[in-house]
mmCIF file of C-alpha atoms and ligand atoms in Angstrom:
data_model
loop_
_atom_site.group_PDB
_atom_site.id
_atom_site.type_symbol
_atom_site.label_atom_id
_atom_site.label_comp_id
_atom_site.label_asym_id
_atom_site.label_seq_id
_atom_site.Cartn_x
_atom_site.Cartn_y
_atom_site.Cartn_z
ATOM 1 C CA MET A 1035 0.000 0.000 0.000
ATOM 2 C CA ILE A 1036 1.272 3.447 -0.825
ATOM 3 C CA SER A 1037 1.711 5.667 2.232
ATOM 4 C CA ARG A 1038 0.395 9.244 2.326
ATOM 5 C CA ARG A 1039 3.917 10.547 2.696
ATOM 6 C CA SER A 1040 5.236 8.717 -0.325
ATOM 7 C CA PHE A 1041 2.123 9.646 -2.300
ATOM 8 C CA LEU A 1042 2.721 13.317 -1.470
ATOM 9 C CA ALA A 1043 6.371 12.971 -2.369
ATOM 10 C CA LYS A 1044 5.544 11.283 -5.683
ATOM 11 C CA SER A 1045 2.853 13.737 -6.736
ATOM 12 C CA SER A 1046 4.923 16.741 -5.746
ATOM 13 C CA LEU A 1047 7.890 15.259 -7.605
ATOM 14 C CA ALA A 1048 5.795 15.216 -10.746
ATOM 15 C CA LEU A 1049 4.328 18.661 -10.097
ATOM 16 C CA ALA A 1050 7.609 20.260 -9.116
ATOM 17 C CA GLY A 1051 9.165 18.815 -12.244
ATOM 18 C CA ILE A 1052 6.497 20.299 -14.455
ATOM 19 C CA GLY A 1053 6.596 23.595 -12.536
ATOM 20 C CA MET A 1054 10.360 23.903 -12.855
ATOM 21 C CA ALA A 1055 10.339 23.010 -16.513
ATOM 22 C CA LYS A 1056 7.601 25.474 -17.418
ATOM 23 C CA HIS A 1057 8.159 28.347 -15.058
ATOM 24 C CA GLY A 1058 11.497 27.831 -13.376
ATOM 25 C CA PHE A 1059 10.082 28.030 -9.840
ATOM 26 C CA ALA A 1060 9.010 25.538 -7.232
ATOM 27 C CA THR A 1061 5.378 24.654 -6.581
ATOM 28 C CA GLY A 1062 5.427 25.083 -2.796
ATOM 29 C CA LEU A 1063 4.552 21.442 -2.077
ATOM 30 C CA THR A 1064 6.354 19.335 0.570
ATOM 31 C CA GLU A 1065 10.015 19.054 1.440
ATOM 32 C CA ILE A 1066 11.255 18.099 -2.021
ATOM 33 C CA GLU A 1067 10.243 21.281 -3.774
ATOM 34 C CA GLY A 1068 12.881 22.976 -5.874
ATOM 35 C CA ASN A 1069 15.463 20.230 -5.425
ATOM 36 C CA PHE A 1070 15.474 19.066 -8.992
ATOM 37 C CA PRO A 1071 16.681 19.161 -11.576
ATOM 38 C CA ILE A 1072 20.018 19.034 -9.787
ATOM 39 C CA VAL A 1073 23.530 17.975 -10.678
ATOM 40 C CA ILE A 1074 26.570 17.526 -8.440
ATOM 41 C CA SER A 1075 30.092 16.489 -9.388
ATOM 42 C CA THR A 1076 33.497 16.133 -7.805
ATOM 43 C CA TRP A 1077 36.190 18.835 -7.702
ATOM 44 C CA ASN A 1078 36.273 22.227 -9.386
ATOM 45 C CA HIS A 1079 36.405 20.756 -12.887
ATOM 46 C CA GLY A 1080 32.826 19.828 -11.970
ATOM 47 C CA LEU A 1081 31.755 23.458 -12.498
ATOM 48 C CA PRO A 1082 32.037 23.493 -16.326
ATOM 49 C CA ALA A 1083 30.943 19.849 -16.411
ATOM 50 C CA ASN A 1084 27.767 20.723 -14.495
ATOM 51 C CA GLU A 1085 27.035 23.524 -16.985
ATOM 52 C CA ALA A 1086 27.048 21.025 -19.860
ATOM 53 C CA ALA A 1087 24.821 18.660 -17.877
ATOM 54 C CA TRP A 1088 22.512 21.509 -16.936
ATOM 55 C CA LYS A 1089 21.796 22.392 -20.578
ATOM 56 C CA ILE A 1090 20.175 18.973 -20.910
ATOM 57 C CA LEU A 1091 18.459 19.000 -17.522
ATOM 58 C CA ALA A 1092 17.022 22.490 -18.032
ATOM 59 C CA GLU A 1093 15.433 21.399 -21.289
ATOM 60 C CA GLY A 1094 13.765 18.482 -19.533
ATOM 61 C CA GLY A 1095 16.235 15.875 -20.808
ATOM 62 C CA HIS A 1096 17.154 12.568 -19.213
ATOM 63 C CA SER A 1097 19.729 12.543 -16.421
ATOM 64 C CA LEU A 1098 21.663 9.836 -18.304
ATOM 65 C CA ASP A 1099 22.269 12.205 -21.224
ATOM 66 C CA ALA A 1100 23.122 14.949 -18.755
ATOM 67 C CA VAL A 1101 25.823 13.035 -16.878
ATOM 68 C CA GLU A 1102 27.382 11.758 -20.084
ATOM 69 C CA ALA A 1103 27.507 15.260 -21.604
ATOM 70 C CA GLY A 1104 28.778 16.660 -18.313
ATOM 71 C CA VAL A 1105 31.771 14.427 -17.744
ATOM 72 C CA ARG A 1106 32.746 14.615 -21.413
ATOM 73 C CA VAL A 1107 33.853 18.202 -20.692
ATOM 74 C CA PRO A 1108 36.888 17.355 -18.505
ATOM 75 C CA GLU A 1109 37.516 14.224 -20.618
ATOM 76 C CA GLY A 1110 38.056 16.454 -23.630
ATOM 77 C CA ASP A 1111 39.995 19.173 -21.803
ATOM 78 C CA PRO A 1112 43.771 18.571 -22.032
ATOM 79 C CA ASP A 1113 44.306 20.929 -19.094
ATOM 80 C CA VAL A 1114 42.432 18.615 -16.743
ATOM 81 C CA ILE A 1115 45.292 16.250 -15.979
ATOM 82 C CA THR A 1116 43.344 13.533 -14.196
ATOM 83 C CA VAL A 1117 40.608 12.710 -16.712
ATOM 84 C CA GLY A 1118 40.592 11.774 -20.404
ATOM 85 C CA LYS A 1119 42.898 13.517 -22.878
ATOM 86 C CA GLY A 1120 45.846 15.091 -21.094
ATOM 87 C CA GLY A 1121 45.540 12.681 -18.146
ATOM 88 C CA ILE A 1122 48.675 11.694 -16.211
ATOM 89 C CA PRO A 1123 50.072 8.450 -17.644
ATOM 90 C CA ASP A 1124 50.940 5.259 -15.805
ATOM 91 C CA ALA A 1125 54.490 4.497 -14.717
ATOM 92 C CA SER A 1126 55.369 3.316 -18.232
ATOM 93 C CA GLY A 1127 54.116 6.518 -19.885
ATOM 94 C CA LYS A 1128 50.768 5.194 -21.181
ATOM 95 C CA VAL A 1129 47.501 7.041 -20.567
ATOM 96 C CA THR A 1130 44.932 4.382 -19.619
ATOM 97 C CA LEU A 1131 41.375 5.441 -18.855
ATOM 98 C CA ASP A 1132 38.613 3.997 -16.674
ATOM 99 C CA ALA A 1133 34.945 5.055 -16.759
ATOM 100 C CA CYS A 1134 31.440 3.911 -15.982
ATOM 101 C CA ILE A 1135 27.851 5.073 -16.207
ATOM 102 C CA MET A 1136 24.613 3.930 -14.556
ATOM 103 C CA ASP A 1137 20.961 4.955 -14.778
ATOM 104 C CA GLU A 1138 17.857 4.882 -12.625
ATOM 105 C CA LYS A 1139 16.815 1.504 -13.995
ATOM 106 C CA GLY A 1140 20.025 -0.071 -12.725
ATOM 107 C CA ARG A 1141 21.507 -0.373 -16.198
ATOM 108 C CA ALA A 1142 25.293 -0.047 -16.135
ATOM 109 C CA GLY A 1143 28.264 0.074 -18.491
ATOM 110 C CA SER A 1144 31.969 0.340 -17.878
ATOM 111 C CA VAL A 1145 35.378 0.366 -19.552
ATOM 112 C CA THR A 1146 38.747 -0.163 -17.948
ATOM 113 C CA TYR A 1147 42.323 0.218 -19.131
ATOM 114 C CA LEU A 1148 41.100 1.915 -22.296
ATOM 115 C CA GLN A 1149 43.777 3.652 -24.363
ATOM 116 C CA HIS A 1150 43.619 6.153 -27.273
ATOM 117 C CA ILE A 1151 39.963 7.160 -26.820
ATOM 118 C CA VAL A 1152 39.142 10.635 -25.507
ATOM 119 C CA HIS A 1153 35.642 9.845 -24.211
ATOM 120 C CA PRO A 1154 35.619 6.561 -22.282
ATOM 121 C CA VAL A 1155 32.274 7.466 -20.668
ATOM 122 C CA SER A 1156 30.580 7.307 -24.072
ATOM 123 C CA VAL A 1157 32.146 3.921 -24.757
ATOM 124 C CA ALA A 1158 30.884 2.779 -21.335
ATOM 125 C CA ARG A 1159 27.396 3.945 -22.288
ATOM 126 C CA LEU A 1160 27.568 1.929 -25.499
ATOM 127 C CA VAL A 1161 28.676 -1.151 -23.558
ATOM 128 C CA MET A 1162 25.537 -0.652 -21.469
ATOM 129 C CA GLU A 1163 23.235 -0.092 -24.417
ATOM 130 C CA LYS A 1164 24.632 -2.374 -27.105
ATOM 131 C CA THR A 1165 26.080 -5.409 -25.348
ATOM 132 C CA PRO A 1166 24.857 -7.998 -22.865
ATOM 133 C CA HIS A 1167 27.858 -7.121 -20.649
ATOM 134 C CA VAL A 1168 28.664 -4.507 -18.046
ATOM 135 C CA MET A 1169 32.423 -4.109 -18.449
ATOM 136 C CA LEU A 1170 34.904 -4.249 -21.310
ATOM 137 C CA SER A 1171 38.605 -3.914 -20.704
ATOM 138 C CA GLY A 1172 41.840 -3.051 -22.524
ATOM 139 C CA LYS A 1173 42.190 -4.272 -26.090
ATOM 140 C CA GLY A 1174 38.611 -5.546 -26.262
ATOM 141 C CA ALA A 1175 37.248 -2.200 -25.086
ATOM 142 C CA LEU A 1176 39.374 -0.375 -27.659
ATOM 143 C CA GLU A 1177 38.252 -2.664 -30.501
ATOM 144 C CA PHE A 1178 34.632 -2.198 -29.443
ATOM 145 C CA ALA A 1179 35.106 1.594 -29.443
ATOM 146 C CA LEU A 1180 36.749 1.623 -32.877
ATOM 147 C CA ASP A 1181 34.055 -0.677 -34.305
ATOM 148 C CA ASN A 1182 31.497 1.849 -33.087
ATOM 149 C CA GLY A 1183 33.037 4.847 -34.772
ATOM 150 C CA PHE A 1184 35.276 6.259 -32.040
ATOM 151 C CA LYS A 1185 38.550 7.658 -33.367
ATOM 152 C CA LYS A 1186 42.000 6.752 -32.092
ATOM 153 C CA GLU A 1187 43.720 9.806 -30.619
ATOM 154 C CA LYS A 1188 46.900 10.638 -28.796
ATOM 155 C CA LEU A 1189 46.024 11.141 -25.144
ATOM 156 C CA LEU A 1190 49.496 11.912 -23.790
ATOM 157 C CA THR A 1191 50.078 15.653 -24.129
ATOM 158 C CA LYS A 1192 53.510 17.228 -24.399
ATOM 159 C CA ALA A 1193 53.213 18.698 -20.911
ATOM 160 C CA ARG A 1194 52.291 15.371 -19.321
ATOM 161 C CA LYS A 1195 55.078 13.598 -21.184
ATOM 162 C CA GLU A 1196 57.579 16.087 -19.758
ATOM 163 C CA SER A 1197 56.306 15.646 -16.186
ATOM 164 C CA TRP A 1198 56.328 11.866 -16.603
ATOM 165 C CA LYS A 1199 59.973 11.949 -17.751
ATOM 166 C CA LYS A 1200 60.859 14.040 -14.709
ATOM 167 C CA TRP A 1201 58.951 11.678 -12.430
ATOM 168 C CA LYS A 1202 60.665 8.669 -13.966
ATOM 169 C CA LYS A 1203 64.085 10.155 -13.339
ATOM 170 C CA GLU A 1204 63.275 10.995 -9.724
ATOM 171 C CA ASN A 1205 61.699 7.583 -9.086
ATOM 172 C CA ALA A 1206 64.084 5.357 -11.011
ATOM 173 C CA LYS A 1207 64.629 3.215 -7.910
ATOM 174 C CA PHE A 1208 60.957 2.215 -7.864
ATOM 175 C CA SER A 1209 61.148 0.671 -11.370
ATOM 176 C CA ASN A 1210 57.473 0.956 -12.378
ATOM 177 C CA LYS A 1211 56.256 0.253 -8.855
ATOM 178 C CA ILE A 1212 53.921 2.809 -7.390
ATOM 179 C CA ASN A 1213 55.575 5.152 -4.961
ATOM 180 C CA ILE A 1214 52.865 6.024 -2.502
ATOM 181 C CA GLU A 1215 54.626 9.265 -1.596
ATOM 182 C CA ASN A 1216 53.765 10.459 -5.066
ATOM 183 C CA VAL A 1217 50.060 10.113 -4.497
ATOM 184 C CA THR A 1218 49.379 13.761 -3.918
ATOM 185 C CA GLU A 1219 46.344 15.974 -4.333
ATOM 186 C CA ASP A 1220 47.216 16.986 -7.858
ATOM 187 C CA ASN A 1221 47.700 13.568 -9.345
ATOM 188 C CA HIS A 1222 44.338 12.029 -8.643
ATOM 189 C CA ASP A 1223 41.113 13.900 -9.238
ATOM 190 C CA THR A 1224 38.459 11.775 -10.879
ATOM 191 C CA ILE A 1225 35.195 13.343 -11.953
ATOM 192 C CA GLY A 1226 32.136 11.605 -10.575
ATOM 193 C CA MET A 1227 28.762 13.152 -11.399
ATOM 194 C CA LEU A 1228 25.193 12.506 -10.203
ATOM 195 C CA ALA A 1229 22.095 14.118 -11.704
ATOM 196 C CA LEU A 1230 18.392 14.038 -11.006
ATOM 197 C CA ASP A 1231 16.215 15.226 -13.870
ATOM 198 C CA LYS A 1232 12.829 16.933 -13.788
ATOM 199 C CA ASP A 1233 11.059 13.573 -13.840
ATOM 200 C CA GLY A 1234 12.986 12.375 -10.778
ATOM 201 C CA ARG A 1235 15.249 9.985 -12.703
ATOM 202 C CA ILE A 1236 18.733 9.683 -11.262
ATOM 203 C CA SER A 1237 21.891 8.739 -13.192
ATOM 204 C CA GLY A 1238 25.612 8.845 -12.533
ATOM 205 C CA ALA A 1239 28.929 8.743 -14.372
ATOM 206 C CA CYS A 1240 32.518 8.462 -13.253
ATOM 207 C CA THR A 1241 35.634 8.857 -15.422
ATOM 208 C CA THR A 1242 39.361 9.095 -14.751
ATOM 209 C CA SER A 1243 42.898 8.538 -15.943
ATOM 210 C CA GLY A 1244 43.400 6.974 -12.514
ATOM 211 C CA MET A 1245 46.155 7.389 -10.014
ATOM 212 C CA GLY A 1246 49.072 9.253 -11.563
ATOM 213 C CA TYR A 1247 52.057 7.011 -12.441
ATOM 214 C CA LYS A 1248 50.116 3.917 -11.385
ATOM 215 C CA MET A 1249 51.574 0.471 -12.072
ATOM 216 C CA PRO A 1250 50.907 -0.596 -15.659
ATOM 217 C CA GLY A 1251 47.692 -2.606 -15.691
ATOM 218 C CA ARG A 1252 46.306 -1.039 -12.539
ATOM 219 C CA VAL A 1253 42.579 -0.342 -12.564
ATOM 220 C CA GLY A 1254 41.055 1.756 -9.787
ATOM 221 C CA ASP A 1255 37.606 2.065 -8.298
ATOM 222 C CA SER A 1256 36.195 4.521 -10.823
ATOM 223 C CA PRO A 1257 34.907 2.010 -13.438
ATOM 224 C CA ILE A 1258 33.792 -0.531 -10.818
ATOM 225 C CA ILE A 1259 30.036 -0.471 -10.308
ATOM 226 C CA GLY A 1260 29.460 -0.298 -6.559
ATOM 227 C CA ALA A 1261 32.903 1.120 -5.811
ATOM 228 C CA GLY A 1262 33.457 4.321 -7.832
ATOM 229 C CA LEU A 1263 29.767 4.728 -8.655
ATOM 230 C CA PHE A 1264 26.419 3.274 -7.719
ATOM 231 C CA VAL A 1265 22.883 4.368 -8.562
ATOM 232 C CA ASP A 1266 19.577 2.934 -7.402
ATOM 233 C CA GLY A 1267 16.533 4.641 -8.901
ATOM 234 C CA GLU A 1268 14.510 4.096 -5.707
ATOM 235 C CA VAL A 1269 17.113 5.544 -3.356
ATOM 236 C CA GLY A 1270 19.790 7.703 -4.961
ATOM 237 C CA GLY A 1271 23.376 7.576 -6.090
ATOM 238 C CA ALA A 1272 26.924 7.993 -4.848
ATOM 239 C CA THR A 1273 30.322 8.392 -6.439
ATOM 240 C CA ALA A 1274 33.896 8.508 -5.200
ATOM 241 C CA THR A 1275 37.241 10.114 -5.844
ATOM 242 C CA GLY A 1276 40.614 9.488 -4.263
ATOM 243 C CA SER A 1277 42.749 6.401 -3.666
ATOM 244 C CA GLY A 1278 40.626 3.806 -5.404
ATOM 245 C CA GLU A 1279 42.055 0.838 -3.542
ATOM 246 C CA LEU A 1280 40.416 1.982 -0.308
ATOM 247 C CA VAL A 1281 37.087 2.546 -2.039
ATOM 248 C CA MET A 1282 37.196 -0.902 -3.662
ATOM 249 C CA LYS A 1283 38.032 -2.645 -0.385
ATOM 250 C CA THR A 1284 34.935 -1.140 1.212
ATOM 251 C CA VAL A 1285 32.639 -1.092 -1.883
ATOM 252 C CA GLY A 1286 32.176 2.561 -1.049
ATOM 253 C CA SER A 1287 29.496 3.923 -3.379
ATOM 254 C CA PHE A 1288 27.250 0.904 -2.867
ATOM 255 C CA LEU A 1289 27.680 1.321 0.868
ATOM 256 C CA VAL A 1290 26.653 4.987 0.707
ATOM 257 C CA VAL A 1291 23.508 4.128 -1.280
ATOM 258 C CA GLU A 1292 22.596 1.284 1.080
ATOM 259 C CA LEU A 1293 23.020 3.575 4.083
ATOM 260 C CA MET A 1294 20.705 6.096 2.423
ATOM 261 C CA ARG A 1295 18.226 3.267 1.822
ATOM 262 C CA GLN A 1296 18.258 2.663 5.572
ATOM 263 C CA GLY A 1297 17.266 6.277 6.112
ATOM 264 C CA MET A 1298 20.531 8.199 6.409
ATOM 265 C CA SER A 1299 20.887 11.588 4.778
ATOM 266 C CA PRO A 1300 23.391 11.775 1.891
ATOM 267 C CA SER A 1301 25.934 13.610 4.108
ATOM 268 C CA LYS A 1302 25.605 11.141 6.975
ATOM 269 C CA ALA A 1303 25.887 8.170 4.586
ATOM 270 C CA CYS A 1304 29.070 9.610 3.056
ATOM 271 C CA GLU A 1305 30.473 10.195 6.548
ATOM 272 C CA GLU A 1306 29.724 6.611 7.584
ATOM 273 C CA ALA A 1307 31.454 5.272 4.457
ATOM 274 C CA VAL A 1308 34.554 7.348 5.242
ATOM 275 C CA LYS A 1309 34.449 6.121 8.859
ATOM 276 C CA ARG A 1310 34.274 2.538 7.576
ATOM 277 C CA ILE A 1311 37.552 3.171 5.730
ATOM 278 C CA ALA A 1312 39.047 4.737 8.853
ATOM 279 C CA ARG A 1313 38.096 1.652 10.896
ATOM 280 C CA LYS A 1314 39.217 -0.970 8.383
ATOM 281 C CA ILE A 1315 42.280 0.438 6.642
ATOM 282 C CA PRO A 1316 45.312 1.074 8.877
ATOM 283 C CA ASP A 1317 47.126 3.689 6.755
ATOM 284 C CA TYR A 1318 44.010 5.535 5.624
ATOM 285 C CA GLN A 1319 45.391 8.823 6.929
ATOM 286 C CA ASN A 1320 47.903 8.849 4.064
ATOM 287 C CA HIS A 1321 45.080 8.912 1.537
ATOM 288 C CA GLN A 1322 42.305 11.139 0.344
ATOM 289 C CA ILE A 1323 38.815 9.825 -0.388
ATOM 290 C CA GLY A 1324 35.857 12.036 -1.203
ATOM 291 C CA TYR A 1325 32.300 10.797 -1.558
ATOM 292 C CA ILE A 1326 29.348 12.739 -2.910
ATOM 293 C CA ALA A 1327 25.776 11.494 -2.773
ATOM 294 C CA LEU A 1328 22.352 12.536 -4.035
ATOM 295 C CA ASN A 1329 19.034 10.983 -3.102
ATOM 296 C CA THR A 1330 15.897 10.840 -5.203
ATOM 297 C CA LYS A 1331 14.396 13.773 -3.284
ATOM 298 C CA GLY A 1332 17.248 15.943 -4.496
ATOM 299 C CA GLU A 1333 19.010 16.065 -1.115
ATOM 300 C CA TYR A 1334 22.774 15.918 -1.477
ATOM 301 C CA GLY A 1335 25.895 15.691 0.635
ATOM 302 C CA SER A 1336 29.533 14.731 0.830
ATOM 303 C CA PHE A 1337 32.325 13.719 3.160
ATOM 304 C CA CYS A 1338 36.067 13.137 2.803
ATOM 305 C CA ILE A 1339 39.147 12.012 4.733
ATOM 306 C CA GLN A 1340 41.433 15.035 4.327
ATOM 307 C CA PRO A 1341 40.353 18.670 4.183
ATOM 308 C CA GLY A 1342 40.633 19.966 0.611
ATOM 309 C CA PHE A 1343 37.988 18.007 -1.259
ATOM 310 C CA ASN A 1344 35.196 20.009 -2.839
ATOM 311 C CA TYR A 1345 32.329 19.406 -5.212
ATOM 312 C CA ALA A 1346 30.366 21.438 -7.716
ATOM 313 C CA LEU A 1347 26.631 21.924 -7.300
ATOM 314 C CA LYS A 1348 24.084 23.242 -9.782
ATOM 315 C CA THR A 1349 20.380 23.711 -9.199
ATOM 316 C CA ASN A 1350 17.834 26.169 -10.506
ATOM 317 C CA ASP A 1351 19.124 28.832 -8.145
ATOM 318 C CA LYS A 1352 22.606 27.704 -7.102
ATOM 319 C CA THR A 1353 25.913 27.345 -8.933
ATOM 320 C CA GLU A 1354 28.676 26.769 -6.438
ATOM 321 C CA LEU A 1355 31.691 24.889 -5.267
ATOM 322 C CA VAL A 1356 31.095 23.358 -1.846
ATOM 323 C CA ASP A 1357 33.847 22.330 0.589
ATOM 324 C CA ALA A 1358 33.265 18.854 1.970
ATOM 325 C CA GLU A 1359 33.550 18.141 5.665
ATOM 326 C CA ALA A 1360 36.668 16.113 6.483
ATOM 327 C CA TRP A 1361 37.118 13.251 8.942
ATOM 328 C CA LEU A 1362 40.653 14.268 9.919
ATOM 329 C CA LYS A 1363 39.344 17.696 10.904
ATOM 330 C CA LYS A 1364 36.491 16.239 12.903
ATOM 331 C CA LEU A 1365 38.660 13.793 14.883
HETATM 332 N N1 LIG B 1510 39.732 7.056 -7.798
HETATM 333 C C1 LIG B 1510 40.697 7.178 -8.854
HETATM 334 C C2 LIG B 1510 41.516 5.942 -8.932
HETATM 335 O O1 LIG B 1510 41.852 5.382 -7.906
HETATM 336 C C3 LIG B 1510 41.599 8.338 -8.716
HETATM 337 C C4 LIG B 1510 41.034 9.574 -8.086
HETATM 338 O O2 LIG B 1510 39.883 9.813 -8.009
HETATM 339 O O3 LIG B 1510 41.772 10.380 -7.603
HETATM 340 O O4 LIG B 1510 41.878 5.566 -10.011
#
């Protein structure tokens, strides 16, 4: 039986959606008014990404199209050195990309260790839509992309090649093994994006060149459904950035969504997922993890380990970069 509360929420969702689309203002009904469309995404490269997503959301488009269009912005920007073209290479000098996408129906697609393709998120979407699989990797993912009209491009920019050469010289003793001291703020900044459209449909996307100077073959959390991204159309979505190994070990994004299902707010769920890492992983203090989450009412939140993580937010009346609360500051 449908409860009065959920009936009110559902009808106001529909009304607010129509109201926003037609008039750009909320209808004045219940607690969810004005909270959608909404898009949030990790880090400050989320600001231009959100703008691209917003164009689709504002016209009443599907959140799946919005998140794909949104994260394609940093993927195509050679100055964003942690996503797509211009991303930091692995220890052997190869740029290898990971991405995934998921919609409100629980459909999901993912690519890992993909080389030469600027927009892995769009390949991930095709995996979701055109194949019976969820994930394609490496050579197979590349062949699939080329068969579907994607063009081979050079992803390693001159600037990144120079920094890689410098890094290689300084880290010669590590011979292609990851030097954890090199995992700093500026060499890992995945974009994860979550959007709720005017019809209350939630989707998410996550795309990255992964940890800078990672071991060849290393795949992080970002393309792993449940780790770097998870969406449940009845509850909400979550996505992660930071040292992917910690997120994978705790199935972070799935955990955040499940905690929201149990009634936690997005912020509280993100905090609990960070605390889980703090409890389970002894050297967690040497790492950064940032979670963002959005529920189907349009409530959002975040939490991270170290101060310094922020996320971009766009709604009908807000365009801003929000600093996430940090566990190491709260301790
Ligand atoms: N999570 C990504 C990875 O581990 C990197 C990042 O977000 O900083 O590959």
